[in-house]
Each structure stands twice: as structure tokens, then as C-alpha cells.
Tab-separated table of C-alpha atoms in Angstrom:
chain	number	residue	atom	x	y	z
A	1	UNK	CA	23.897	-33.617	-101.690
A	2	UNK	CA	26.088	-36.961	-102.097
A	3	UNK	CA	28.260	-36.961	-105.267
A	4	UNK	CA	27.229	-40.175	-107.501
A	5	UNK	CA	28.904	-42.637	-109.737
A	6	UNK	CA	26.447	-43.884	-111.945
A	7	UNK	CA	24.172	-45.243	-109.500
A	8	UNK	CA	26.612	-45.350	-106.290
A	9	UNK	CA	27.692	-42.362	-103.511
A	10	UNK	CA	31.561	-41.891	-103.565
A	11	UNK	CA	31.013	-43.480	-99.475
A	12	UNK	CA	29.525	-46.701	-101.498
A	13	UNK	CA	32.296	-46.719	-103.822
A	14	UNK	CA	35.251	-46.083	-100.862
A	15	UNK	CA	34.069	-49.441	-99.319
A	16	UNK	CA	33.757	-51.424	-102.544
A	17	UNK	CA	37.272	-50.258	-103.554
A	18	UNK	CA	38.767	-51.263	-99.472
A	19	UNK	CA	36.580	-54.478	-99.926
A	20	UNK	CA	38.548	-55.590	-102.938
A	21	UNK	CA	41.754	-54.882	-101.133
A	22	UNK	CA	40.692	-57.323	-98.714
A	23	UNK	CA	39.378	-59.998	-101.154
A	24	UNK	CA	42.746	-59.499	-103.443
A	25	UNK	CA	45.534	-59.492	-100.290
A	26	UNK	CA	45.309	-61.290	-96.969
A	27	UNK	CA	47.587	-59.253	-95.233
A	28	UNK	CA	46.315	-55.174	-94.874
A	29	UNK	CA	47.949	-52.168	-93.329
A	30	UNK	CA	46.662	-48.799	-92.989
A	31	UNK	CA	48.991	-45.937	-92.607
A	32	UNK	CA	47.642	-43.310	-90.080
A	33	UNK	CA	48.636	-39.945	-89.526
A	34	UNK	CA	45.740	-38.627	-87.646
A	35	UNK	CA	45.332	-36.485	-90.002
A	36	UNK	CA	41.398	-36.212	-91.304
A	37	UNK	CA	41.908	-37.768	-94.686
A	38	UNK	CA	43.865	-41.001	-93.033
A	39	UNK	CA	41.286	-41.093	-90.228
A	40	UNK	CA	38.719	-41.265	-93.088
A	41	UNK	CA	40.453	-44.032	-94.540
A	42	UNK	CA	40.950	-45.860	-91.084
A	43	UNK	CA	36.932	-45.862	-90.340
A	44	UNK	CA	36.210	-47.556	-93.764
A	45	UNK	CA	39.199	-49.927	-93.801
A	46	UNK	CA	37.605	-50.804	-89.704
A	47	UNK	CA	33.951	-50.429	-91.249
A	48	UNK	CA	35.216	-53.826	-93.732
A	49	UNK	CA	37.407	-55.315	-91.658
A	50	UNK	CA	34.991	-56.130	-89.189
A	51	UNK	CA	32.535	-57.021	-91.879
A	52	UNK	CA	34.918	-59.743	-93.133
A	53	UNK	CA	35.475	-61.043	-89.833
A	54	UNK	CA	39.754	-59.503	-89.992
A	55	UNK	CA	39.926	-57.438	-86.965
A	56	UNK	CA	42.604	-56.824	-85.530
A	57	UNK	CA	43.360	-54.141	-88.431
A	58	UNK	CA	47.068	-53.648	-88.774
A	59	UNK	CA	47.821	-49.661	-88.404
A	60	UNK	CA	51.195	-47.703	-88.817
A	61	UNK	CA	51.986	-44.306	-87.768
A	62	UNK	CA	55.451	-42.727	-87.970
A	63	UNK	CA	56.024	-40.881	-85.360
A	64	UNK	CA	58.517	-37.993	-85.941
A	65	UNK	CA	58.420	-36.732	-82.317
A	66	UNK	CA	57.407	-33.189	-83.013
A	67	UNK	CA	54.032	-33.522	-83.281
A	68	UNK	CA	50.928	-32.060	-81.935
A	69	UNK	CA	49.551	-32.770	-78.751
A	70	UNK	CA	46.494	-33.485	-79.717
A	71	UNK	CA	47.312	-35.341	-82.561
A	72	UNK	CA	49.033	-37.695	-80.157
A	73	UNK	CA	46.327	-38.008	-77.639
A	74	UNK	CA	43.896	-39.025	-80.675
A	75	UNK	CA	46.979	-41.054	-81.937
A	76	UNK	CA	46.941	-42.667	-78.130
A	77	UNK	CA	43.147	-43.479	-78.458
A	78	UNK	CA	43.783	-45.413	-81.591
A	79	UNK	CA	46.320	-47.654	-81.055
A	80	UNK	CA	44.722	-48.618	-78.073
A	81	UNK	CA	41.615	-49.755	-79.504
A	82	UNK	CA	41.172	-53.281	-79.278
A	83	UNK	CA	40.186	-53.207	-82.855
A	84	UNK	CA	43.964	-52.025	-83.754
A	85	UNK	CA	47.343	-54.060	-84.360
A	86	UNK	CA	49.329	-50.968	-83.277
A	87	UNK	CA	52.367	-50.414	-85.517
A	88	UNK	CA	53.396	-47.313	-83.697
A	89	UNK	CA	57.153	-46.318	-84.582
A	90	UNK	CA	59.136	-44.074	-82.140
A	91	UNK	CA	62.583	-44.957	-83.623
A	92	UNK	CA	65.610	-42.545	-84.185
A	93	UNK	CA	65.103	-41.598	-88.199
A	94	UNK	CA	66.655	-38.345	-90.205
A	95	UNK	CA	64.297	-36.049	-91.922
A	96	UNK	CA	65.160	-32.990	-94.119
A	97	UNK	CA	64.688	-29.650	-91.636
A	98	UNK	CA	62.720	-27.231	-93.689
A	99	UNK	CA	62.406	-24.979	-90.841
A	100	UNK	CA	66.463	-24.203	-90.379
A	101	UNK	CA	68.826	-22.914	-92.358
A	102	UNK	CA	71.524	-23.570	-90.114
A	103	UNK	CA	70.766	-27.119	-89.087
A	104	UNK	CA	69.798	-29.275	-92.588
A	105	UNK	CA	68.257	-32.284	-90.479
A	106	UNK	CA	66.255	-33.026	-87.689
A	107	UNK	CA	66.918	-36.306	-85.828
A	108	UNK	CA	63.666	-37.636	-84.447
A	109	UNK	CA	64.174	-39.858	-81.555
A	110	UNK	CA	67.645	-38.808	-81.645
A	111	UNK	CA	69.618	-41.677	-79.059
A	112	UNK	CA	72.499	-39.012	-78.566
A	113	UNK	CA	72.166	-38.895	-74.171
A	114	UNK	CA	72.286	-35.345	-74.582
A	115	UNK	CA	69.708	-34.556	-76.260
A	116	UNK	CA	66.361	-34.492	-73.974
A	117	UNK	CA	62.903	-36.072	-76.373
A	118	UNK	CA	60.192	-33.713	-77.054
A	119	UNK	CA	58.103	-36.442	-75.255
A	120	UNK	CA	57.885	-39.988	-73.709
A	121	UNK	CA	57.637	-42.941	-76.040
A	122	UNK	CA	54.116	-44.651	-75.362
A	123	UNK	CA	54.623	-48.338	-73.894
A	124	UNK	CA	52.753	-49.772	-76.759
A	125	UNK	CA	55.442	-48.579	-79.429
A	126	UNK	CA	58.126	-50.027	-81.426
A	127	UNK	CA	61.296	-48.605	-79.728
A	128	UNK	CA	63.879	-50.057	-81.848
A	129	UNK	CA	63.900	-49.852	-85.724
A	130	UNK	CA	63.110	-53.763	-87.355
A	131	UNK	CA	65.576	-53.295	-90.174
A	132	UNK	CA	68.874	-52.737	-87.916
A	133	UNK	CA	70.124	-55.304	-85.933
């Protein structure tokens, strides 16, 4: 049984609240994990965009190297979509090591020649971070 407010389904309410982000800001990003709750979030924000005629939809994902397979495979599938503006970022970042005592960071996309990636880049992705010239 869908969940109501007042007279709408939460699903009616999702893309009246991602309609008035397009209506209120001309330029819209999605940030995408793969992750169920950002793929959720992806399908409505692609369910309006093509409504209001604003395909391609920009989408980000952060890639911090060490991630699953198959979250990249599904990650591949996405960005690829003609219906995408891939913002796909494979660019050497720090991030606290939770996993380690003895090492307190992990270097994703670490450009040390010594150190061997986890996995290719994909063609499609930024390589080199915008910020730093």
C-alpha cells in the first residue's frame, strides 16, 4: 500500500519536489553513487528531465577506486547513456582509512609510479582534478 500525503503518493510528491528544482535553477546535477537510494533519485531527476525537454542530465560520481565490481559495471552503464552528461571523477584525492591502523589514509588514484591502480580509469572520465592547475 502507497504511503499518502494528503491526497498524493510519496512517488507523486518525489517528482513535484525534483520538478521545482528544475523550475527554480537552470543548471542541475545529480550525485550518483550507484547506490539504491541515488539510483532512485537518478530515475526521477531522468523521469523530469526529459519531461522538461533538459536531457542531457548532468551526473557526478566520485570514484574512490576501491569499489565494487559491480557497482562499476552499473556505474559504466550509466555514464554511457546518452541521456547522461557524465561527470565521472577518477582523480588522485586523500580519504581517512578506517580500515588501518597503521596507514591513516588511503590515496585513491594515487599518481606515485609505484603504486599499481586497483583498476583502469574508463575513457569517458575526468583524469585530472578541475581545481589544480
Amino acid at each position: 500500500m502507497p504511503t499518502y500525503y494528503g491526497n498524493k503518493t510519496v512517488f507523486e510528491m518525489s517528482l513535484e519536489r525534483i520538478e521545482y528544482l528544475f523550475d527554480e535553477f537552470e543548471n542541475i546535477s545529480v550525485n550518483f553513487s550507484g547506490g539504491k537510494d541515488s539510483t532512485v533519485t537518478l530515475n526521477l531527476a531522468l523521469m523530469v528531465a526529459e519531461k522538461k525537454g533538459r536531457l542531457p542530465l548532468k551526473v557526478m560520481f566520485i570514484d574512490q577506486e576501491a569499489e565494487w565490481d559491480c557497482t562499476i559495471d552499473y556505474m559504466k552503464q550509466v555514464m554511457h547513456d546518452p541521456r547522461i552528461e557524465p561527470y565521472w571523477f577518477q582523480i588522485p584525492f586523500r580519504i581517512f582509512n578506517a580500515t588501518c591502523s597503521d596507514e591513516p589514509w588511503l590515496n585513491a588514484w594515487d599518481v606515485n609510479p609505484k603504486i599499481t591502480w586497483i583498476r583502469e580509469k574508463d575513457p569517458i572520465s575526468i583524469h585530472k582534478n578541475p581545481t589544480q592547475t
